[in-house]
Coordinates of C-alpha atoms and ligand atoms in Angstrom, one line a residue:
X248 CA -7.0 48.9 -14.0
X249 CA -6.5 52.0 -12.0
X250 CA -4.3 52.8 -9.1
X251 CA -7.8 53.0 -7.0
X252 CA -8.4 50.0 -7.8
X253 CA -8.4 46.9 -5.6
X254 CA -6.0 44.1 -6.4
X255 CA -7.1 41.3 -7.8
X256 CA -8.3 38.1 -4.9
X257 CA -6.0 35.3 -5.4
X258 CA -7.7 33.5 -3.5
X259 CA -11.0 31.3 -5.3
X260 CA -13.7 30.1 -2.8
X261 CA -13.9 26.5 -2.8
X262 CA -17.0 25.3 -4.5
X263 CA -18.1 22.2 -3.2
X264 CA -18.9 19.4 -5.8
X265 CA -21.9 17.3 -6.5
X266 CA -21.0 13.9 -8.9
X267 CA -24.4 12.8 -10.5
X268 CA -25.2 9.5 -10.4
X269 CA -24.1 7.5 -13.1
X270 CA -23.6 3.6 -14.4
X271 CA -21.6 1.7 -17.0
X272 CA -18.5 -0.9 -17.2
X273 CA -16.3 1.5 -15.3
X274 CA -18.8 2.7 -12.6
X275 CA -19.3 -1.1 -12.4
X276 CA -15.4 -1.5 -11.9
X277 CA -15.2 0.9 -9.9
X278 CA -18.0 -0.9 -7.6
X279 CA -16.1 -3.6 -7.8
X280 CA -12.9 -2.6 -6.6
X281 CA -14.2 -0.5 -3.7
X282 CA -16.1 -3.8 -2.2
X283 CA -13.1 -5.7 -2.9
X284 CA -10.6 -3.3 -1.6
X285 CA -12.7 -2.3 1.8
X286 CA -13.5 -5.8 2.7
X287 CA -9.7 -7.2 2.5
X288 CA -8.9 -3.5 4.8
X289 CA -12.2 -4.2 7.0
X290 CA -11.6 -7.8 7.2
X291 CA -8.2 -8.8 7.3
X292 CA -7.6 -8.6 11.0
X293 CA -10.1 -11.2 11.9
X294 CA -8.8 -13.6 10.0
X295 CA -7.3 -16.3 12.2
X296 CA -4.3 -18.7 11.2
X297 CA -2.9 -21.0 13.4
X298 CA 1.1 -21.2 14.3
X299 CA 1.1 -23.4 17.6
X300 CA 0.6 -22.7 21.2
X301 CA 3.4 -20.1 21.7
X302 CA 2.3 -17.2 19.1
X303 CA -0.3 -14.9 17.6
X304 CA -3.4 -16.9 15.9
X305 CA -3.7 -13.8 13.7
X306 CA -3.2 -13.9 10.1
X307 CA -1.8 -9.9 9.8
X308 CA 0.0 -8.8 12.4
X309 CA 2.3 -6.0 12.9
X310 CA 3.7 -6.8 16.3
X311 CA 5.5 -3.8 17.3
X312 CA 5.8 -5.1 20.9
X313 CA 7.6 -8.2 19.8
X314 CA 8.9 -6.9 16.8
X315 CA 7.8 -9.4 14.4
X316 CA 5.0 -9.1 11.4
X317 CA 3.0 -12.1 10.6
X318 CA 1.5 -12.5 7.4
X319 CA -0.4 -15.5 7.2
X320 CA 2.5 -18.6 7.2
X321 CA 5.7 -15.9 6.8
X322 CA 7.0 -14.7 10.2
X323 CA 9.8 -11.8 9.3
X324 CA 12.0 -10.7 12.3
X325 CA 13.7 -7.4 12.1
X326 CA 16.7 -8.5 10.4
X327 CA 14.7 -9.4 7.6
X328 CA 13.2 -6.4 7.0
X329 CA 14.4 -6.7 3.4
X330 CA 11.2 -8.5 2.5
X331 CA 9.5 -5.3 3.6
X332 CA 11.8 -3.3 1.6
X333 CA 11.5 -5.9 -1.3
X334 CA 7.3 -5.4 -1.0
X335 CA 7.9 -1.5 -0.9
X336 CA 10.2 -1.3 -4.2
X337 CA 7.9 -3.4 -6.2
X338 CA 4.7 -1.5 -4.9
X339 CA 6.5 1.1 -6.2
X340 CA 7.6 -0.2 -9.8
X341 CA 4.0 -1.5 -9.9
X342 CA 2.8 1.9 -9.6
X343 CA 5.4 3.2 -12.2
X344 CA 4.5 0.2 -14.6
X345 CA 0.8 0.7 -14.2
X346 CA 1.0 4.2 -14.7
X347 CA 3.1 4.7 -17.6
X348 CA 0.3 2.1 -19.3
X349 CA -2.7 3.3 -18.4
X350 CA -2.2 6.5 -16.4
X351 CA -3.6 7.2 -13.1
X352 CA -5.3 4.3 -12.8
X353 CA -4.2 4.0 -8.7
X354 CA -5.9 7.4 -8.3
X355 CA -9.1 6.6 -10.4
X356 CA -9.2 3.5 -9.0
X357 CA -7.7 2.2 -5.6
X358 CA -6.0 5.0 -3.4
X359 CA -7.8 4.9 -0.4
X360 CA -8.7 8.9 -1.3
X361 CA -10.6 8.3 -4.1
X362 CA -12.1 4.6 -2.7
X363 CA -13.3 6.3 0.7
X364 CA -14.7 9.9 -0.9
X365 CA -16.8 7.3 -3.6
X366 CA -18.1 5.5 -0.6
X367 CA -18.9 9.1 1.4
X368 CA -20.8 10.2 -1.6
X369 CA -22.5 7.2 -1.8
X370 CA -23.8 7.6 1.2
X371 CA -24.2 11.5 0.4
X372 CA -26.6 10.2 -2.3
X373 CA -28.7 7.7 -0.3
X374 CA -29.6 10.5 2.3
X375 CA -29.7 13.8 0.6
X376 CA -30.5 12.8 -3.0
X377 CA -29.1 12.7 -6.1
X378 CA -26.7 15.6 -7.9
X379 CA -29.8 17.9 -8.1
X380 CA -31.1 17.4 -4.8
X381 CA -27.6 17.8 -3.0
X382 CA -27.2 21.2 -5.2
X383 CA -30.5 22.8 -3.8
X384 CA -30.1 21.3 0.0
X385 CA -26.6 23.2 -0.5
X386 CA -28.1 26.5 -1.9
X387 CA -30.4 26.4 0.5
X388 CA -29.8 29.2 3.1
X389 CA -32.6 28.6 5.7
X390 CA -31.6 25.3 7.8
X391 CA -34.4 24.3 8.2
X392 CA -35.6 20.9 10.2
X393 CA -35.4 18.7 6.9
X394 CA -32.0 20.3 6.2
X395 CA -30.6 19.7 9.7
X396 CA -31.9 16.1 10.2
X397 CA -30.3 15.2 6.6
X398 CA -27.0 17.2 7.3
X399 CA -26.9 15.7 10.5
X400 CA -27.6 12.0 9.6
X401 CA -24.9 12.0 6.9
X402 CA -22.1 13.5 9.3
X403 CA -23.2 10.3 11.9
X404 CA -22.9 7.8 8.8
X405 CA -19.7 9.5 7.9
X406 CA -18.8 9.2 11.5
X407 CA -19.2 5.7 12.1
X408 CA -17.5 4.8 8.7
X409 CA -14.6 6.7 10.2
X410 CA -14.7 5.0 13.1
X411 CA -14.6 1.3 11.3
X412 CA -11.9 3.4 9.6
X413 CA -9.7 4.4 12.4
X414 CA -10.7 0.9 14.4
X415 CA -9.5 -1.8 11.6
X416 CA -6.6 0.3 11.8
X417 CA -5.1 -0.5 15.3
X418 CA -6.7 -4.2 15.1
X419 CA -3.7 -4.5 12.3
X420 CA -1.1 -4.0 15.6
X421 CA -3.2 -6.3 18.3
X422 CA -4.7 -9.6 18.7
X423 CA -8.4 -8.3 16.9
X424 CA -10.7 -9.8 19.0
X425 CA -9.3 -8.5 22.5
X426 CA -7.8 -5.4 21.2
X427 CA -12.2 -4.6 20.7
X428 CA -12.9 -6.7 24.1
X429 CA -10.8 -3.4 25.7
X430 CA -11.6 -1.0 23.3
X431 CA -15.1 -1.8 24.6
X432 CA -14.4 -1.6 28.1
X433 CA -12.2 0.9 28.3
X434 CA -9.0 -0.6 29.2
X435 CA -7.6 -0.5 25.7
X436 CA -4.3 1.9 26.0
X437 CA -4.7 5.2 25.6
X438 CA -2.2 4.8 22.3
X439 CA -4.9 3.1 20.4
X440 CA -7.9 5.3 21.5
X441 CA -5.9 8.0 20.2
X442 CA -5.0 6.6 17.1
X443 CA -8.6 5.9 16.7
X444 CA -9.6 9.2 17.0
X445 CA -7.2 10.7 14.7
X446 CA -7.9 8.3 12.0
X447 CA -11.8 8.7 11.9
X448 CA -11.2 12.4 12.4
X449 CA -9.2 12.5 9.0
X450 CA -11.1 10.1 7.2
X451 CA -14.2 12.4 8.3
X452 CA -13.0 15.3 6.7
X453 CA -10.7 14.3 3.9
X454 CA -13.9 11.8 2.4
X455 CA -16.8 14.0 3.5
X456 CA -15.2 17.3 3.4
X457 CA -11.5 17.8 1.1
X458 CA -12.3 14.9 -1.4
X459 CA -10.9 16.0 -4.2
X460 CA -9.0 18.8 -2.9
X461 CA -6.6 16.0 -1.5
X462 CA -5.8 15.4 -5.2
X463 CA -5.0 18.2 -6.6
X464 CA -3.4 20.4 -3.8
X465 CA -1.9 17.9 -1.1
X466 CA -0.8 14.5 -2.8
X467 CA 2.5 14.9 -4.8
X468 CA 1.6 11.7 -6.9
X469 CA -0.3 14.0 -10.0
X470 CA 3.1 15.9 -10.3
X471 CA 5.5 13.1 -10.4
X472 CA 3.0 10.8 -12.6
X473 CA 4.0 12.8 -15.7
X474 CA 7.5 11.5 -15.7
X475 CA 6.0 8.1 -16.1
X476 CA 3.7 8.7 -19.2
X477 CA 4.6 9.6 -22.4
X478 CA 2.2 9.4 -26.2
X479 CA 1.3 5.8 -26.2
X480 CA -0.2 5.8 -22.5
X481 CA -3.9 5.4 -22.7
X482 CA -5.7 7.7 -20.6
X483 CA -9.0 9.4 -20.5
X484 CA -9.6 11.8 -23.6
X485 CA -12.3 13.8 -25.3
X486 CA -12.3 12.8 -29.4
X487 CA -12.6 16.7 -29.7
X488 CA -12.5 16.2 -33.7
X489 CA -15.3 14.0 -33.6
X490 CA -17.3 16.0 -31.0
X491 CA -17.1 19.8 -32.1
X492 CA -18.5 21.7 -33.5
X493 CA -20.7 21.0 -30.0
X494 CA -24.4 22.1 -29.5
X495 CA -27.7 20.7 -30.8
X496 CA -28.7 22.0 -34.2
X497 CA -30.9 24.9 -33.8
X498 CA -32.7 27.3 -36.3
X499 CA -31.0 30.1 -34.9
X500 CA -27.1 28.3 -36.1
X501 CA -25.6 29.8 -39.2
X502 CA -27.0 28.4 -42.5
X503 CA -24.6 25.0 -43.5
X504 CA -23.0 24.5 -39.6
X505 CA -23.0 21.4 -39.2
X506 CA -23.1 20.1 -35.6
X507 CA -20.3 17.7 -34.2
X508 CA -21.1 14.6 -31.9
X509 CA -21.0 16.2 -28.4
X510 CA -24.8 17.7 -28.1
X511 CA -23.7 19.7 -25.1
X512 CA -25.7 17.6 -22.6
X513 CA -23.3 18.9 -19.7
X514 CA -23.4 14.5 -18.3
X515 CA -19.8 14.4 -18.5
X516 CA -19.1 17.1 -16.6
X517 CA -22.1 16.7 -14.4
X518 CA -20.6 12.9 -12.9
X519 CA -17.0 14.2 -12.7
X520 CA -16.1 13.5 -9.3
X521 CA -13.2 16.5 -9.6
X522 CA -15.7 19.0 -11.3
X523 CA -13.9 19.1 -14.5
X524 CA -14.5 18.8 -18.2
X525 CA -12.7 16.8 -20.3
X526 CA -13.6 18.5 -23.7
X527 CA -11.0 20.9 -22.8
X528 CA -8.2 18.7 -23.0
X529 CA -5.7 16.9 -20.3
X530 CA -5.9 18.3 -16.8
X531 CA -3.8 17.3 -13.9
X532 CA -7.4 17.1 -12.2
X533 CA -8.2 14.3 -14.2
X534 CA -7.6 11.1 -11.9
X535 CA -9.2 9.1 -15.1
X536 CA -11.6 7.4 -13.6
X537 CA -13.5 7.0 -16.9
X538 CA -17.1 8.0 -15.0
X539 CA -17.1 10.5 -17.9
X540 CA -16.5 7.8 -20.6
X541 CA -19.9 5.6 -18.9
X542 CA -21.8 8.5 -18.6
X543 CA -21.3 9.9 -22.4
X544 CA -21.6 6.6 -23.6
X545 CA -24.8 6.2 -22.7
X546 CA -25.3 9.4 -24.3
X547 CA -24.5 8.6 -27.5
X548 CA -26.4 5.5 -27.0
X549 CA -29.6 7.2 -26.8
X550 CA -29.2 9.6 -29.2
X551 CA -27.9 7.0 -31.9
X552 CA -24.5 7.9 -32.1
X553 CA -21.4 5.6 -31.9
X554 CA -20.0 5.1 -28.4
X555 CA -16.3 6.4 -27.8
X556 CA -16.5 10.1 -28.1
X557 CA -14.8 10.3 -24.7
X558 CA -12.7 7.7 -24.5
X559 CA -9.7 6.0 -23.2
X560 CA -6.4 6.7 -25.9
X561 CA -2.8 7.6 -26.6
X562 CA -2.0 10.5 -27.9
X563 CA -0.3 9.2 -30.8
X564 CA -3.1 7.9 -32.2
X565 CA -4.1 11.8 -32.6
X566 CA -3.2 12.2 -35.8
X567 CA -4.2 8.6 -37.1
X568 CA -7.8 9.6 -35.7
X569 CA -8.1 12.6 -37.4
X570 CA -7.1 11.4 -40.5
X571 CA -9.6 9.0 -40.3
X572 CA -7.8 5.7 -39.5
X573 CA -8.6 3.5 -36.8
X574 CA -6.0 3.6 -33.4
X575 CA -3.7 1.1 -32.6
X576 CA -4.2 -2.4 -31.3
X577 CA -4.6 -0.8 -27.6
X578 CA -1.4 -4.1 -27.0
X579 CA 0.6 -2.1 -29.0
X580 CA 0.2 0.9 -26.5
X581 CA 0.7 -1.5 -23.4
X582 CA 3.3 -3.9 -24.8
X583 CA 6.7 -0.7 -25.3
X584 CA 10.2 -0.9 -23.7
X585 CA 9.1 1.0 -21.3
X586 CA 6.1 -1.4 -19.4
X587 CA 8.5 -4.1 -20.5
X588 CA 11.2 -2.7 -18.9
X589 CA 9.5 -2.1 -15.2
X590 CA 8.1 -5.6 -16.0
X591 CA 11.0 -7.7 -16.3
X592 CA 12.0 -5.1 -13.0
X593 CA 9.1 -5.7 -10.9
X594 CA 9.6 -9.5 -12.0
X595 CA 13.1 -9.9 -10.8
X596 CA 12.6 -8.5 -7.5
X597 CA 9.6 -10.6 -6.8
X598 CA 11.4 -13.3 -7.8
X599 CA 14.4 -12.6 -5.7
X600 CA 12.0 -12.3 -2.4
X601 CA 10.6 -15.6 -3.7
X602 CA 14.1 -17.2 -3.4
X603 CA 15.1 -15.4 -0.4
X604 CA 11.9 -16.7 1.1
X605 CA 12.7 -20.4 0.2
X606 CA 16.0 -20.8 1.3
X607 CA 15.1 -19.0 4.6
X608 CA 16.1 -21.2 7.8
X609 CA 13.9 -21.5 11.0
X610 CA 17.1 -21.5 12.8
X611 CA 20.0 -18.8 12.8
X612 CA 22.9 -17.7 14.5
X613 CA 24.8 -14.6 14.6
X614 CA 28.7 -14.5 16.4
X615 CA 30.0 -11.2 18.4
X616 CA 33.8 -12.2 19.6
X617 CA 34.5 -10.5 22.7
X618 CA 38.2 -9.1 21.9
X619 CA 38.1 -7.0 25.3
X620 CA 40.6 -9.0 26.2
X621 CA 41.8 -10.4 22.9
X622 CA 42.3 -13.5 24.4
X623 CA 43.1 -15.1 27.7
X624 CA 45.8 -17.4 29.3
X625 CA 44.6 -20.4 31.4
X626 CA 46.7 -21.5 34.2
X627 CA 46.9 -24.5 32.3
X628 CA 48.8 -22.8 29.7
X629 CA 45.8 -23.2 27.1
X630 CA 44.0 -19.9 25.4
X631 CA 40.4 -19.3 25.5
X632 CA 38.4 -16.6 23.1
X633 CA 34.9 -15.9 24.1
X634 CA 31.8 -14.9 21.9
X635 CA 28.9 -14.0 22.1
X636 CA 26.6 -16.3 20.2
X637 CA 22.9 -14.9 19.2
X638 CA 20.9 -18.3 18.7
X639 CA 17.3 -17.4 16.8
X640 CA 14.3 -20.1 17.2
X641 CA 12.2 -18.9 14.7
X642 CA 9.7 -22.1 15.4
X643 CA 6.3 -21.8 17.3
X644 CA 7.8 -24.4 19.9
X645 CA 11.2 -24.6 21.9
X646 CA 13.8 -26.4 20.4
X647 CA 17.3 -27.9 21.2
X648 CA 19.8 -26.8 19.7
X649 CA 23.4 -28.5 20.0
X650 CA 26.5 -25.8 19.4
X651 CA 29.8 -27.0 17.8
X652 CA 33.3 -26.2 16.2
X653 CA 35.0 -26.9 13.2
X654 CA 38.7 -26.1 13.5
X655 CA 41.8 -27.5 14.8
X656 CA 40.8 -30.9 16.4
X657 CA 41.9 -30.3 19.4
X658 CA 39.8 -27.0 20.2
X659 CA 37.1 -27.1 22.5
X660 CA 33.5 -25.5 22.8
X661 CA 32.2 -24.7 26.5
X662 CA 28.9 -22.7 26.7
X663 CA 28.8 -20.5 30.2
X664 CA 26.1 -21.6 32.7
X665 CA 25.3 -24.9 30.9
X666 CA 26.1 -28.6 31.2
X667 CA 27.5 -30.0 27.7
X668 CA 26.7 -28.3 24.3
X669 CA 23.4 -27.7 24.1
X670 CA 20.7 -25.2 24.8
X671 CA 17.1 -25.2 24.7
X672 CA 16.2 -21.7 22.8
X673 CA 12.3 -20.9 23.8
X674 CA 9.7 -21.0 20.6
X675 CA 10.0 -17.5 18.8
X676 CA 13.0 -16.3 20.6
X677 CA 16.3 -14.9 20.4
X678 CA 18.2 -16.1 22.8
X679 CA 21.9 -14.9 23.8
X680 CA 24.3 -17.7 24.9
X681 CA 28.0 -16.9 25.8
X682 CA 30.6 -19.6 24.5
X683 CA 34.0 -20.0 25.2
X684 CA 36.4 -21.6 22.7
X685 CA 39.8 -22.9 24.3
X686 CA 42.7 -24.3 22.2
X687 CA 45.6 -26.6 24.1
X688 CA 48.4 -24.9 25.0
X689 CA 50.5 -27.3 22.6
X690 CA 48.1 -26.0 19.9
X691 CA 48.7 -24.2 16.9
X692 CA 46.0 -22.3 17.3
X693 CA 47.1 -21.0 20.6
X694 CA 50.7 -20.1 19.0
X695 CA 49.0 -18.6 15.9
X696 CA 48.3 -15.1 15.7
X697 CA 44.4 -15.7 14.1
X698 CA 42.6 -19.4 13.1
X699 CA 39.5 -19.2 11.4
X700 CA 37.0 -20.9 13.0
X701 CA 33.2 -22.4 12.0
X702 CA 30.3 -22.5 14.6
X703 CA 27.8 -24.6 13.8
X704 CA 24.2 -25.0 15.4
X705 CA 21.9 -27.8 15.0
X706 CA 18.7 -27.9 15.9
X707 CA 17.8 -32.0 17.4
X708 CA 14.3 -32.0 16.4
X709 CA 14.6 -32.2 12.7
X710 CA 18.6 -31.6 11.8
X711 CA 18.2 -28.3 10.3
X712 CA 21.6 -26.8 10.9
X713 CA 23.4 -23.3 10.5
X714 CA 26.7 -21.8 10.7
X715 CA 28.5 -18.5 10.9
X716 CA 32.6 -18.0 10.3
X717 CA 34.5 -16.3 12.9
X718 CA 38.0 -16.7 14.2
X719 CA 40.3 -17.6 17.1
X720 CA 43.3 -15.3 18.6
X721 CA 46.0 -17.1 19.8
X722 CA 49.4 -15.6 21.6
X723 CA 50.4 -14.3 18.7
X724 CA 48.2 -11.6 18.6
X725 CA 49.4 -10.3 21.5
X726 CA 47.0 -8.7 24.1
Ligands
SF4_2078 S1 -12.6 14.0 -16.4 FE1 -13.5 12.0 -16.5 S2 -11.9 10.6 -16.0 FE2 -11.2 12.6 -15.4 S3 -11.8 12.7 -13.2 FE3 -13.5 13.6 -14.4 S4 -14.9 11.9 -14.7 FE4 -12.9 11.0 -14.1
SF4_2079 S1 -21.5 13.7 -22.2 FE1 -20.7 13.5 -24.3 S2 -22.3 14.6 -25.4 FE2 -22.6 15.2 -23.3 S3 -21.4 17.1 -23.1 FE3 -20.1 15.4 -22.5 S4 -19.0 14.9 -24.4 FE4 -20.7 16.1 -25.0

């Protein structure tokens, strides 16, 4: 290259891509998944489930307003946002287990990239045509009025999936059924119009649009994957010893070559919903969604050959392959320390949530001493501590609930503004009640410098009780 000469572009034009239509077991899975996986999205909102008069008849509910998520019959409050965090971590050692067994199966599978670009070329195909068709609408230059009504009746379809899109998503944050009664009339706040329009905007353009580009230049996932896969994991792979020589046999080949199993049919490469091909070995690309593996199956089917040329395999079974012995029992890929490990993981913290879950009480207490002053002198002689008790009703109806004290016998509870020792907490509420705890001046609590002290709380409907420690200053704390 001379000094005249312009420097090389870095830059590579995108070229859209155009999967062909194909069918098998895993475009059958795939089917499969994406019906299952947008109906429980679509549909989940608008199931109902009833908790009683005083909350939300919604099944999923992320109640931001309240601060509270319902799912189905658990009701977490915000100090128990553990059970989120608990969901989160084994999401994420689910991901790492599933991964390091059979690869990216999340990305050929379920992430809701790969589930809502199948669905937009699905509807790509039904309007414009098949792989072949889509490729000459695309070359086409002139738009003419075929070319505009298709264009423009995909980008509507798109549209209004968005829409559905962007629309289950607020319903997920608002009683379903009025959420769309405003949304309809235009009283909805602004919040969740917005939200809406955001959402079918991006699911517009990264489905119809980005599609694979998402995967290979914006999610970080196909980086960090490889950490998580080693020989044994079965992914999708090209049996290039079986397959090459590639080509049909023609009279023009060199006397004695003898053809491989791949004819060169270009199907694999042709259905590849990232526009790669898998004869030349592992790609980051690859989201192994096995479309390859249906389509060159039926390949081989038809031109007599045995099915598995691309197929899913470990690497370590390379060698054995080449060498012509069979691979592994694909158990013995899945079943290493490894899976076994985020396993037993991914079981243990399920199992803790479990328990944590079970023991859970629909009552609880929390105790703030006020120590502003530390403690104060009656005229009586006697000292008195205060606290600030926070009583939590986590029942869909009001309950009473009866305060108490274990300490020295002779202390006594008072609660501020009421009548005796109990307190009707509201359904679903957390309730603040003030308490005073006085000791006798003859006490030895009120001599002591610090007594501990239990505060129980009962609830009268059905017994369920709770308690939390705290303790009592007396003069010899000093002020
Ligand atoms: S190479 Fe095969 S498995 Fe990988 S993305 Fe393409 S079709 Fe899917
Ligand atoms: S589908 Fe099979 S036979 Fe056709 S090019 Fe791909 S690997 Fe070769």
């Amino acid at each position: 290259m001379s000094d005249s000469d312009p420097a090389p572009s870095l830059y590579a034009a995108h070229e859209p891509i155009f999967p062909r239509r194909v069918s098998g077991p895993f475009r059958n899975l795939k089917w499969y998944i994406m019906a299952v996986t947008l109906g429980i999205y679509y549909l989940t909102p608008w199931i109902r489930w009833d908790r009683g008069p005083a909350l939300p008849d919604q099944a999923v509910l992320l109640d931001l307003a309240n601060r509270r998520f319902y799912f189905f019959w658990i009701e977490i409050w915000p100090h128990e946002f553990y059970f989120v965090a608990g969901l989160l971590i084994m999401a994420g050692l689910g991901l790492f287990l599933f991964t390091s067994a059979l690869g990216r199966v999340w990305c050929g599978y379920t992430c809701p990239q790969t589930v809502w670009t199948d669905l937009f070329i699905l509807v790509e195909r039904w309007i414009e045509g098949d792989r072949n068709a889509r490729l000459r609408l695309h070359r086409q230059k002139k738009l003419d009025f075929r070319k505009a009504r298709l264009r423009v009746t995909k980008w509507v379809v798109w549209l209004l999936i968005g829409l559905a899109t962007g629309g289950a998503w607020v319903f997920y944050f608002a009683d379903a059924p009025t959420l769309l009664r405003d949304l309809l009339t235009g009283q909805a706040h602004p919040v969740a119009y917005t939200t809406m329009a955001i959402l079918t905007g991006t699911t517009f353009l990264f489905g119809g649009f980005a599609r694979e580009q998402i995967c290979i230049y914006a999610c970080p996932w196909p980086r960090i994957q490889a950490a998580m896969m080693d020989e044994d994991t079965l992914t999708v792979g090209y049996r290039e010893w079986r397959g090459e020589p590639r080509g049909k046999p023609r009279k023009t080949d060199e006397p004695g070559l003898v053809h491989g199993d791949c004819i060169d049919c270009m199907a694999c490469v042709n259905v590849c919903p990232m526009g790669i091909d898998i004869r030349d070995g592992q790609q980051m690309e690859c989201i192994t969604c096995a479309l390859c593996i249906d389509a060159c199956d039926d390949v081989m089917e038809r031109i007599g050959k045995p099915r598995g040329l691309i197929d899913y395999m470990a690497l370590s079974d390379e060698a054995n392959e080449r060498a012509g012995h069979p691979p592994q029992n694909i158990w013995k890929h899945i079943l290493r320390p490894r899976t076994i490990l985020y396993t037993a993981l991914w079981g243990s913290v399920g199992l803790a949530l479990l328990f944590a879950l079970f023991i859970r009480s629909d009552i609880e207490l929390t105790v703030a001493p006020v120590r502003n002053p530390t403690f104060v002198t009656l005229s009586d002689g006697s000292i008195r501590n205060t606290y600030d008790v926070r009583l939590r009703n986590k029942t869909g109806e009001p309950r009473p609930f009866e305060l108490s004290i274990k300490g020295e016998p002779a202390m006594q509870l008072e609660l501020e503004g009421v009548d005796g020792t109990i307190v009707t907490v509201p359904a679903d509420t957390s309730f603040l009640q003030r308490v005073y705890i006085v000791a006798p001046k003859t006490a030895e609590a009120a001599s002591a410098r610090s007594t501990p002290v239990r505060i129980w709380v009962a609830d009268l409907d059905n017994g369920e009780r709770a308690y939390k420690d705290t303790s009592f200053n007396g003069r010899g704390a000093g002020q």
